[in-house]
Tab-separated table of C-alpha atoms in Angstrom:
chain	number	residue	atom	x	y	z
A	1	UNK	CA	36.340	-7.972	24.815
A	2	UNK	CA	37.791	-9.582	21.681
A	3	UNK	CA	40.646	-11.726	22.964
A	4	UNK	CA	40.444	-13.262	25.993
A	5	UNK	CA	41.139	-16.656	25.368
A	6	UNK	CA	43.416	-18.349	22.767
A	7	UNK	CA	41.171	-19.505	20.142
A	8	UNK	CA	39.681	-15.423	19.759
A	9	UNK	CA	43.442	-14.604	18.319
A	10	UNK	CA	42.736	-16.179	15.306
A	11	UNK	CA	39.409	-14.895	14.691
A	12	UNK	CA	40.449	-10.832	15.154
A	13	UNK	CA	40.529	-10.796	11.293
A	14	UNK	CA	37.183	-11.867	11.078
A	15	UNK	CA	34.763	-8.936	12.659
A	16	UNK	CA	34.668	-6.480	9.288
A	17	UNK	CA	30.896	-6.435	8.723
A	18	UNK	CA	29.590	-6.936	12.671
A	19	UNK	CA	26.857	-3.838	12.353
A	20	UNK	CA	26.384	-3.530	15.843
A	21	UNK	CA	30.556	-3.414	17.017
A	22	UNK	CA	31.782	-0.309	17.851
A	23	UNK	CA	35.126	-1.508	19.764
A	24	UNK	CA	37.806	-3.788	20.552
A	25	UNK	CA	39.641	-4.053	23.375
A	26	UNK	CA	41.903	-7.205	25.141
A	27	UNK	CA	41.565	-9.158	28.644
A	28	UNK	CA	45.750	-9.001	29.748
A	29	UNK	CA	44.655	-11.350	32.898
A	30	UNK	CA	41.999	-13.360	30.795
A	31	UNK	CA	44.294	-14.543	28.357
A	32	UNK	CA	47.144	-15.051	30.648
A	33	UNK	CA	44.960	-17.322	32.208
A	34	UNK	CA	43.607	-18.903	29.503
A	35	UNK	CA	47.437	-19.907	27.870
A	36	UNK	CA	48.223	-21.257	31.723
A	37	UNK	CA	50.832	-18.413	32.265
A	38	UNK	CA	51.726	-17.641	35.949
A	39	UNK	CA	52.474	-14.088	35.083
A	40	UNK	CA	52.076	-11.968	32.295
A	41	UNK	CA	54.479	-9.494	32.447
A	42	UNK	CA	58.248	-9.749	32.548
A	43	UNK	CA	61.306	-8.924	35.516
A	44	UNK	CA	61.146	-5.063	33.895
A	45	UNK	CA	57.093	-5.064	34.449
A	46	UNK	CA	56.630	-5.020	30.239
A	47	UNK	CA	54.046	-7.374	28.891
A	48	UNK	CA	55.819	-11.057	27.742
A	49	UNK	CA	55.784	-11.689	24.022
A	50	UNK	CA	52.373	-13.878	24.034
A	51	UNK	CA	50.444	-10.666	25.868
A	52	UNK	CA	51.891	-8.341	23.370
A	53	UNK	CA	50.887	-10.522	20.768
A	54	UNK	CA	47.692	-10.262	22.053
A	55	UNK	CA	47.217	-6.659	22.417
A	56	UNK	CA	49.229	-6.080	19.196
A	57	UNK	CA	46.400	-8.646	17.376
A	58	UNK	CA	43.505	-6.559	18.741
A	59	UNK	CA	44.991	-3.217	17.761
A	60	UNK	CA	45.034	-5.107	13.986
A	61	UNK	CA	41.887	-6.619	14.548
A	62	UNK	CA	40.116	-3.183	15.217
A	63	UNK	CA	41.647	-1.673	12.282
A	64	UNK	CA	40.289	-4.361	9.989
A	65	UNK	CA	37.023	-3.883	11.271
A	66	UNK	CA	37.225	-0.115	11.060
A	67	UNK	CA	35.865	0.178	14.894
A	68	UNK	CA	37.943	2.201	17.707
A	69	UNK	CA	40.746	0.361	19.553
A	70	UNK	CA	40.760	0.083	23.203
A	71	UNK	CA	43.667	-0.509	25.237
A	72	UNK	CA	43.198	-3.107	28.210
A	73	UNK	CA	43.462	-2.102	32.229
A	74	UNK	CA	46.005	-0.630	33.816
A	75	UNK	CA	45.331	-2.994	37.377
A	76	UNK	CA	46.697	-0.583	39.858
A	77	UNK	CA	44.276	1.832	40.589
A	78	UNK	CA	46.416	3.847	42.607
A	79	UNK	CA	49.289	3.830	40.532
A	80	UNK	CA	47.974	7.490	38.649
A	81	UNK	CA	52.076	7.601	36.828
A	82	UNK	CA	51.867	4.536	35.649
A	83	UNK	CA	48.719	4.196	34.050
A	84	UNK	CA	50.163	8.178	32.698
A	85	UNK	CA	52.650	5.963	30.562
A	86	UNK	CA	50.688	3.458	29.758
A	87	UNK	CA	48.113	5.487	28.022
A	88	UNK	CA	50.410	7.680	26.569
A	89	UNK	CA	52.161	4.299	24.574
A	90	UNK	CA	48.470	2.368	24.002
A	91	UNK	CA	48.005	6.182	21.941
A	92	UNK	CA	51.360	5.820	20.579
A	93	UNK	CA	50.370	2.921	18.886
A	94	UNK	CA	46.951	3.440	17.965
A	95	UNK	CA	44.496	2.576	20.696
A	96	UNK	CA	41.915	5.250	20.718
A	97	UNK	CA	41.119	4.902	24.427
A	98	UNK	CA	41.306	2.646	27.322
A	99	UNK	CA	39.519	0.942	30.298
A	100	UNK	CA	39.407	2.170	34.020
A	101	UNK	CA	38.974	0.389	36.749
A	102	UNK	CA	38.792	3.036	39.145
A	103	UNK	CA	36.853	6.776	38.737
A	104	UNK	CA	39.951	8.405	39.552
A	105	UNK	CA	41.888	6.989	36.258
A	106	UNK	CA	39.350	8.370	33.984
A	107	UNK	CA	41.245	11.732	33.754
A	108	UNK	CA	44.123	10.151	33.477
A	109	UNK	CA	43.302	8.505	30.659
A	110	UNK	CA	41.246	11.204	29.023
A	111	UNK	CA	44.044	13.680	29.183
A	112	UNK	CA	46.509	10.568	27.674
A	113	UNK	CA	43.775	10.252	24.558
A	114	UNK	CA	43.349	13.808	23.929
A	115	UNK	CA	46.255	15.399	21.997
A	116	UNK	CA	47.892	18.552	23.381
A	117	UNK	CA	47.974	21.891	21.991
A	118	UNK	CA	51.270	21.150	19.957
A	119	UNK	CA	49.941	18.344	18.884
A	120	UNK	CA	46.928	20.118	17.342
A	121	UNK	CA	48.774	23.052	15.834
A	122	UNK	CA	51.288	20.700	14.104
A	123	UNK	CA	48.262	18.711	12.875
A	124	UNK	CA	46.213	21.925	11.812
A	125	UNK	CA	49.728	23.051	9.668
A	126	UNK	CA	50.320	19.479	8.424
A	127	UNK	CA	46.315	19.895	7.001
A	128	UNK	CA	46.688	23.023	5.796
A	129	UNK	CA	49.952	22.877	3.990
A	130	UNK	CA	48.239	19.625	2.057
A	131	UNK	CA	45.063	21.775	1.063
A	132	UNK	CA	47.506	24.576	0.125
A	133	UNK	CA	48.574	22.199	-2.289
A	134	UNK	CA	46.418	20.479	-4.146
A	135	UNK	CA	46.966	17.203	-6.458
A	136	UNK	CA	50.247	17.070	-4.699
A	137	UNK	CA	50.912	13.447	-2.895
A	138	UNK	CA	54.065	14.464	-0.826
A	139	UNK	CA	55.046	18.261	0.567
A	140	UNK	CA	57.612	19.756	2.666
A	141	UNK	CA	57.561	21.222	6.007
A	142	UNK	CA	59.713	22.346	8.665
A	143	UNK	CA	62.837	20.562	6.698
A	144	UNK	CA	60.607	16.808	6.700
A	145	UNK	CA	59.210	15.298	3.386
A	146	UNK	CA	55.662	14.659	4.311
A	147	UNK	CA	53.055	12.126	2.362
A	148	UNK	CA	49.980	11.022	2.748
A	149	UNK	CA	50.324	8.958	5.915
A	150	UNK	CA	51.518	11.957	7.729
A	151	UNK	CA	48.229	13.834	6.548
A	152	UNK	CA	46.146	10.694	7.679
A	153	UNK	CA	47.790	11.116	11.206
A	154	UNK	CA	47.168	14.775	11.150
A	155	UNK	CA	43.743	14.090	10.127
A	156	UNK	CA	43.142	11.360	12.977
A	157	UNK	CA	44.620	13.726	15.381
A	158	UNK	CA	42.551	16.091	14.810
A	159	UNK	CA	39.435	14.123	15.503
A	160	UNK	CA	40.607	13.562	18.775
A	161	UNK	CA	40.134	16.554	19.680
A	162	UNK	CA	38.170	17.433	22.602
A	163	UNK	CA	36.602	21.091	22.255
């Protein structure tokens, strides 16, 4: 748990050469708590600016410190839908997995952190059409210029891959 309290969101820079950290993930009620907050989420049920700060810090955080992403709880154990869409949006934007609660979110969550079949096959053509050419930094396919963040993406979804 990297940032559950105010002063960790300055120090999510600093864990690039912990040997032993494999993961970071945020505390949504910790740090609420910790910046005096009464809630953290707004009328629509989104996380407030300071709680998105948060969670967009630790995202960065793991990224500097080349270690896997984890998204925070999803508190309602019984609410299977929404923790649906709020995996599928922590993968959007990078998380690499997230934490239950409850044993019956873990398949929720590992079908929202493994990528479907389209996924895959647009990954495995996005690969292949790179390594068909070459040398060459940008391609086209299916009418889209491509470059080398597009192949990185390919690349990362294909080692999410569950076999």
């Amino acid at each position: 748990m990297a940032t559950e309290t105010a002063p960790a969101l300055f120090g999510l820079g600093d864990y690039a050469d912990c040997p032993r950290l494999a993961a970071l993930t945020w505390g949504a009620e910790d740090s609420a708590t910790a910046l005096g907050a009464t809630d953290n989420r707004d009328e629509g049920g989104e996380y407030d600016f300071p709680y998105q700060l948060f969670r967009a810090l630790c995202l960065a955080g793991a990224a500097a410190a080349q270690v896997t992403p984890i998204e925070t709880i999803h508190g309602d154990f019984r609410d299977l839908e929404g923790l649906a869409k709020v995996a599928a949006k922590a993968r959007r934007a990078g998380f690499r997995g997230m934490l239950a609660i409850h044993p019956d979110q873990v398949e929720v969550i590992n079908r929202a952190f493994s990528p479907s079949p389209a996924e895959i096959d647009r990954a495995e053509r996005i690969v292949a059409a790179f390594a068909g050419q070459p040398g060459v930094g940008t391609i086209g396919l299916d009418g889209a210029m491509l470059d080398m963040p597009h192949l990185k993406r390919a690349q990362a979804v294909l080692s999410m891959r569950r076999d």
